[in-house]
Amino acid sequence: MVTARPMTKPDENSALASVEWRSTLGQPTPYTDAVAWMEERVAAIQAGKAPECVWLLEHPPLYTAGTSARDTDLLEPDRFPVFQTGRGGQYTYHGPGQIIAYVLMDLTHRRNDVRQYVHDLEEWLISTLADFAVRGERRNGRVGIWVDRGQGKEDKLAAIGVRVRRWVSYHGIALNVEPNLDHYAGIVPCGIAEHGVTSLVDLGLPVTSEEAGDALKRNFSAVFNRAIDP
């Protein structure tokens, strides 16, 4: 797990900036299309030609390999398409029923502090889950957000994987609302074999992707000190 420094106040001008909010939930977006869009948007943000942006979306079933992925953790290489990606982390699954939030932010407005940025992503997820009476928790040595299932069992509910290019972030978070959890069987999720994965619906909560997306939007501004446009 990344240890955060004490909270730092963003630059004064950053509090006045607005973040563009996009949502295409319910319309699975091909992974390569999303990555191409992020690459273009990162360049535009760096050039001062576009605002920061959060994009909520879903992907068709696929696996992605982060920069630390181990070949042995891909258990069923022919099950779904596999994409190499520049984000941090190891293998993960994306598919319908899982909300991806690609977060493209200029970290020069956040003291160029990547550790604090990751901490804020975690806090955003924890605050969002609290709206559904779910206690999301951090774990030392395990990136992401976890839930205690009792009797020593812990499952991962949300994943985090980021990349930063010239102080602009991209990639982001993945929150399991109601994905097919059997699809995780083709990988060792995030390289952690001794713990499982879960979802809001698996926890017994009849939450829709739209409701979870609304909760993410409600909690974003308080954590990141940004207005949302629209």
Short mmCIF file of C-alpha atoms in Angstrom, two decimals:
data_model
loop_
_atom_site.label_atom_id
_atom_site.label_comp_id
_atom_site.label_asym_id
_atom_site.label_seq_id
_atom_site.Cartn_x
_atom_site.Cartn_y
_atom_site.Cartn_z
CA MET A 1 0.00 0.00 0.00
CA VAL A 2 1.14 3.57 -0.67
CA THR A 3 1.55 5.55 2.55
CA ALA A 4 0.14 9.03 2.25
CA ARG A 5 1.71 12.18 3.51
CA PRO A 6 -0.41 14.56 5.59
CA MET A 7 -3.11 16.26 3.54
CA THR A 8 -1.79 19.20 1.57
CA LYS A 9 -3.94 22.09 0.46
CA PRO A 10 -4.19 22.43 -3.34
CA ASP A 11 -3.07 25.65 -4.94
CA GLU A 12 -5.61 28.43 -4.54
CA ASN A 13 -6.35 28.59 -8.25
CA SER A 14 -7.05 24.86 -8.42
CA ALA A 15 -10.07 25.26 -6.13
CA LEU A 16 -11.65 27.41 -8.82
CA ALA A 17 -11.13 24.87 -11.59
CA SER A 18 -13.87 22.57 -12.82
CA VAL A 19 -13.53 18.94 -13.77
CA GLU A 20 -15.44 17.65 -16.77
CA TRP A 21 -17.60 14.68 -15.78
CA ARG A 22 -18.38 12.04 -18.40
CA SER A 23 -20.44 8.88 -17.99
CA THR A 24 -21.10 6.18 -20.56
CA LEU A 25 -22.20 3.50 -18.10
CA GLY A 26 -24.27 0.74 -19.69
CA GLN A 27 -22.47 1.06 -23.03
CA PRO A 28 -19.29 -1.06 -22.77
CA THR A 29 -16.35 0.80 -24.27
CA PRO A 30 -13.57 -1.12 -26.07
CA TYR A 31 -10.37 -0.90 -24.04
CA THR A 32 -8.21 0.34 -26.90
CA ASP A 33 -10.68 3.15 -27.62
CA ALA A 34 -10.56 4.28 -23.99
CA VAL A 35 -6.77 4.25 -23.87
CA ALA A 36 -6.51 6.23 -27.12
CA TRP A 37 -8.91 8.82 -25.73
CA MET A 38 -6.92 9.09 -22.49
CA GLU A 39 -3.65 9.57 -24.36
CA GLU A 40 -5.16 12.41 -26.38
CA ARG A 41 -6.76 14.03 -23.34
CA VAL A 42 -3.56 13.87 -21.28
CA ALA A 43 -1.71 15.72 -24.04
CA ALA A 44 -4.49 18.32 -24.23
CA ILE A 45 -4.42 18.89 -20.46
CA GLN A 46 -0.65 19.27 -20.54
CA ALA A 47 -1.00 21.83 -23.32
CA GLY A 48 -3.68 23.76 -21.43
CA LYS A 49 -6.25 23.00 -24.13
CA ALA A 50 -8.67 20.86 -22.11
CA PRO A 51 -9.86 20.67 -18.51
CA GLU A 52 -9.27 17.83 -16.10
CA CYS A 53 -11.76 15.01 -16.54
CA VAL A 54 -13.35 12.00 -14.85
CA TRP A 55 -14.86 9.40 -17.17
CA LEU A 56 -17.12 6.67 -15.76
CA LEU A 57 -17.48 3.69 -18.06
CA GLU A 58 -17.62 -0.08 -18.34
CA HIS A 59 -15.55 -2.39 -20.51
CA PRO A 60 -16.44 -5.69 -22.17
CA PRO A 61 -14.85 -8.67 -20.39
CA LEU A 62 -11.04 -8.44 -20.54
CA TYR A 63 -7.85 -8.68 -18.51
CA THR A 64 -5.23 -5.97 -18.21
CA ALA A 65 -1.61 -6.37 -17.14
CA GLY A 66 0.02 -3.56 -15.19
CA THR A 67 3.71 -2.77 -15.10
CA SER A 68 4.32 -5.29 -12.28
CA ALA A 69 2.30 -8.17 -13.79
CA ARG A 70 3.81 -11.66 -13.58
CA ASP A 71 3.22 -14.16 -16.39
CA THR A 72 2.39 -16.88 -13.87
CA ASP A 73 -0.60 -14.85 -12.64
CA LEU A 74 -2.37 -15.17 -15.99
CA LEU A 75 -4.01 -18.53 -15.37
CA GLU A 76 -6.28 -18.70 -18.45
CA PRO A 77 -4.67 -16.64 -21.23
CA ASP A 78 -7.30 -17.64 -23.81
CA ARG A 79 -10.35 -16.82 -21.72
CA PHE A 80 -10.61 -13.09 -22.51
CA PRO A 81 -8.52 -10.55 -24.44
CA VAL A 82 -5.42 -9.49 -22.52
CA PHE A 83 -4.05 -5.96 -22.77
CA GLN A 84 -0.67 -4.71 -21.64
CA THR A 85 -1.09 -1.32 -20.00
CA GLY A 86 1.15 1.36 -18.56
CA ARG A 87 -0.68 1.69 -15.25
CA GLY A 88 0.86 0.46 -12.03
CA GLY A 89 -0.11 -2.88 -10.54
CA GLN A 90 -0.53 -6.42 -11.80
CA TYR A 91 -3.33 -8.35 -13.53
CA THR A 92 -6.92 -7.28 -13.10
CA TYR A 93 -10.29 -7.96 -14.68
CA HIS A 94 -12.68 -5.45 -16.25
CA GLY A 95 -16.19 -6.17 -17.43
CA PRO A 96 -19.86 -5.17 -17.33
CA GLY A 97 -21.11 -4.39 -13.84
CA GLN A 98 -17.78 -2.88 -12.84
CA ILE A 99 -17.45 0.91 -12.85
CA ILE A 100 -14.19 2.21 -14.21
CA ALA A 101 -13.36 5.81 -13.32
CA TYR A 102 -10.56 7.15 -15.47
CA VAL A 103 -9.28 10.19 -13.61
CA LEU A 104 -7.23 12.70 -15.57
CA MET A 105 -5.90 15.41 -13.27
CA ASP A 106 -3.07 17.92 -13.34
CA LEU A 107 -1.05 17.07 -10.25
CA THR A 108 0.90 20.31 -10.43
CA HIS A 109 -2.18 21.71 -8.68
CA ARG A 110 -1.72 19.10 -5.95
CA ARG A 111 1.92 19.79 -5.07
CA ASN A 112 3.12 17.11 -7.53
CA ASP A 113 2.35 14.60 -4.79
CA VAL A 114 1.55 11.19 -6.29
CA ARG A 115 1.31 9.48 -2.90
CA GLN A 116 -1.28 11.96 -1.72
CA TYR A 117 -3.16 11.57 -4.99
CA VAL A 118 -3.41 7.79 -4.53
CA HIS A 119 -4.50 8.37 -0.93
CA ASP A 120 -7.24 10.67 -2.22
CA LEU A 121 -8.44 8.03 -4.68
CA GLU A 122 -8.70 5.62 -1.76
CA GLU A 123 -10.56 8.19 0.31
CA TRP A 124 -12.95 8.82 -2.56
CA LEU A 125 -13.82 5.14 -2.73
CA ILE A 126 -14.18 4.83 1.05
CA SER A 127 -16.52 7.84 1.17
CA THR A 128 -18.57 6.49 -1.73
CA LEU A 129 -18.97 3.07 -0.12
CA ALA A 130 -20.07 4.70 3.12
CA ASP A 131 -23.14 5.98 1.23
CA PHE A 132 -24.20 2.33 1.02
CA ALA A 133 -23.27 1.56 4.63
CA VAL A 134 -20.19 -0.37 3.51
CA ARG A 135 -16.96 0.05 5.44
CA GLY A 136 -14.17 0.10 2.89
CA GLU A 137 -10.69 -0.20 4.35
CA ARG A 138 -7.06 0.19 3.37
CA ARG A 139 -4.58 -2.63 3.97
CA ASN A 140 -0.83 -2.34 4.37
CA GLY A 141 0.93 -3.92 1.42
CA ARG A 142 -2.29 -4.37 -0.58
CA VAL A 143 -3.37 -1.56 -2.89
CA GLY A 144 -7.11 -1.08 -3.27
CA ILE A 145 -10.11 -1.05 -0.96
CA TRP A 146 -11.04 -4.09 1.11
CA VAL A 147 -13.99 -5.31 3.15
CA ASP A 148 -13.89 -7.53 6.21
CA ARG A 149 -16.21 -10.51 5.66
CA GLY A 150 -15.70 -11.85 9.20
CA GLN A 151 -13.92 -14.93 10.53
CA GLY A 152 -10.64 -13.75 9.06
CA LYS A 153 -11.94 -13.43 5.48
CA GLU A 154 -11.21 -10.28 3.50
CA ASP A 155 -12.22 -9.49 -0.07
CA LYS A 156 -11.22 -6.74 -2.45
CA LEU A 157 -14.07 -4.48 -3.52
CA ALA A 158 -12.23 -1.82 -5.53
CA ALA A 159 -8.92 -1.65 -7.38
CA ILE A 160 -6.59 1.29 -8.02
CA GLY A 161 -4.04 1.57 -10.82
CA VAL A 162 -2.64 4.88 -12.01
CA ARG A 163 -0.14 6.28 -14.41
CA VAL A 164 1.32 9.79 -14.36
CA ARG A 165 2.86 11.49 -17.38
CA ARG A 166 4.48 14.88 -16.90
CA TRP A 167 2.34 15.31 -13.78
CA VAL A 168 -0.98 14.51 -15.44
CA SER A 169 -2.66 11.38 -14.08
CA TYR A 170 -4.65 8.82 -16.00
CA HIS A 171 -6.14 5.36 -15.57
CA GLY A 172 -7.71 5.33 -12.09
CA ILE A 173 -10.10 3.10 -10.13
CA ALA A 174 -12.41 0.12 -10.64
CA LEU A 175 -15.40 -0.44 -8.34
CA ASN A 176 -17.20 -3.78 -8.41
CA VAL A 177 -20.97 -3.20 -8.43
CA GLU A 178 -22.23 -6.42 -10.05
CA PRO A 179 -19.59 -7.97 -12.33
CA ASN A 180 -19.43 -11.71 -12.96
CA LEU A 181 -17.02 -12.66 -10.18
CA ASP A 182 -16.32 -16.01 -11.83
CA HIS A 183 -14.40 -14.11 -14.49
CA TYR A 184 -11.65 -13.39 -11.96
CA ALA A 185 -10.76 -17.09 -12.01
CA GLY A 186 -8.59 -16.58 -15.10
CA ILE A 187 -6.04 -14.49 -13.20
CA VAL A 188 -4.52 -14.02 -9.79
CA PRO A 189 -6.15 -10.61 -9.14
CA CYS A 190 -3.48 -8.02 -8.38
CA GLY A 191 -1.10 -10.88 -7.60
CA ILE A 192 -2.92 -11.73 -4.36
CA ALA A 193 -3.98 -15.38 -4.19
CA GLU A 194 -4.79 -15.58 -0.49
CA HIS A 195 -7.76 -13.18 -0.62
CA GLY A 196 -10.82 -12.97 -2.84
CA VAL A 197 -12.83 -10.34 -4.65
CA THR A 198 -16.38 -9.21 -4.03
CA SER A 199 -18.96 -6.70 -5.25
CA LEU A 200 -21.69 -4.56 -3.76
CA VAL A 201 -24.33 -7.02 -4.96
CA ASP A 202 -22.30 -9.96 -3.63
CA LEU A 203 -22.38 -8.20 -0.25
CA GLY A 204 -26.19 -8.29 -0.43
CA LEU A 205 -26.73 -4.71 -1.59
CA PRO A 206 -29.10 -4.22 -4.57
CA VAL A 207 -27.07 -1.31 -5.97
CA THR A 208 -27.10 -0.44 -9.67
CA SER A 209 -24.18 0.97 -11.62
CA GLU A 210 -26.11 4.20 -12.05
CA GLU A 211 -26.60 4.53 -8.28
CA ALA A 212 -22.94 3.81 -7.60
CA GLY A 213 -21.94 6.29 -10.30
CA ASP A 214 -24.10 8.97 -8.69
CA ALA A 215 -22.42 8.28 -5.34
CA LEU A 216 -18.97 8.62 -6.90
CA LYS A 217 -19.99 11.96 -8.34
CA ARG A 218 -21.43 13.17 -5.01
CA ASN A 219 -18.24 12.38 -3.14
CA PHE A 220 -15.68 13.57 -5.69
CA SER A 221 -15.72 17.30 -4.99
CA ALA A 222 -15.24 17.00 -1.23
CA VAL A 223 -12.15 14.83 -1.62
CA PHE A 224 -10.49 16.56 -4.57
CA ASN A 225 -11.60 20.16 -4.00
CA ARG A 226 -12.93 20.48 -7.53
CA ALA A 227 -16.25 21.63 -8.93
CA ILE A 228 -17.89 19.32 -11.44
CA ASP A 229 -18.91 20.48 -14.89
CA PRO A 230 -21.62 19.71 -15.78
#
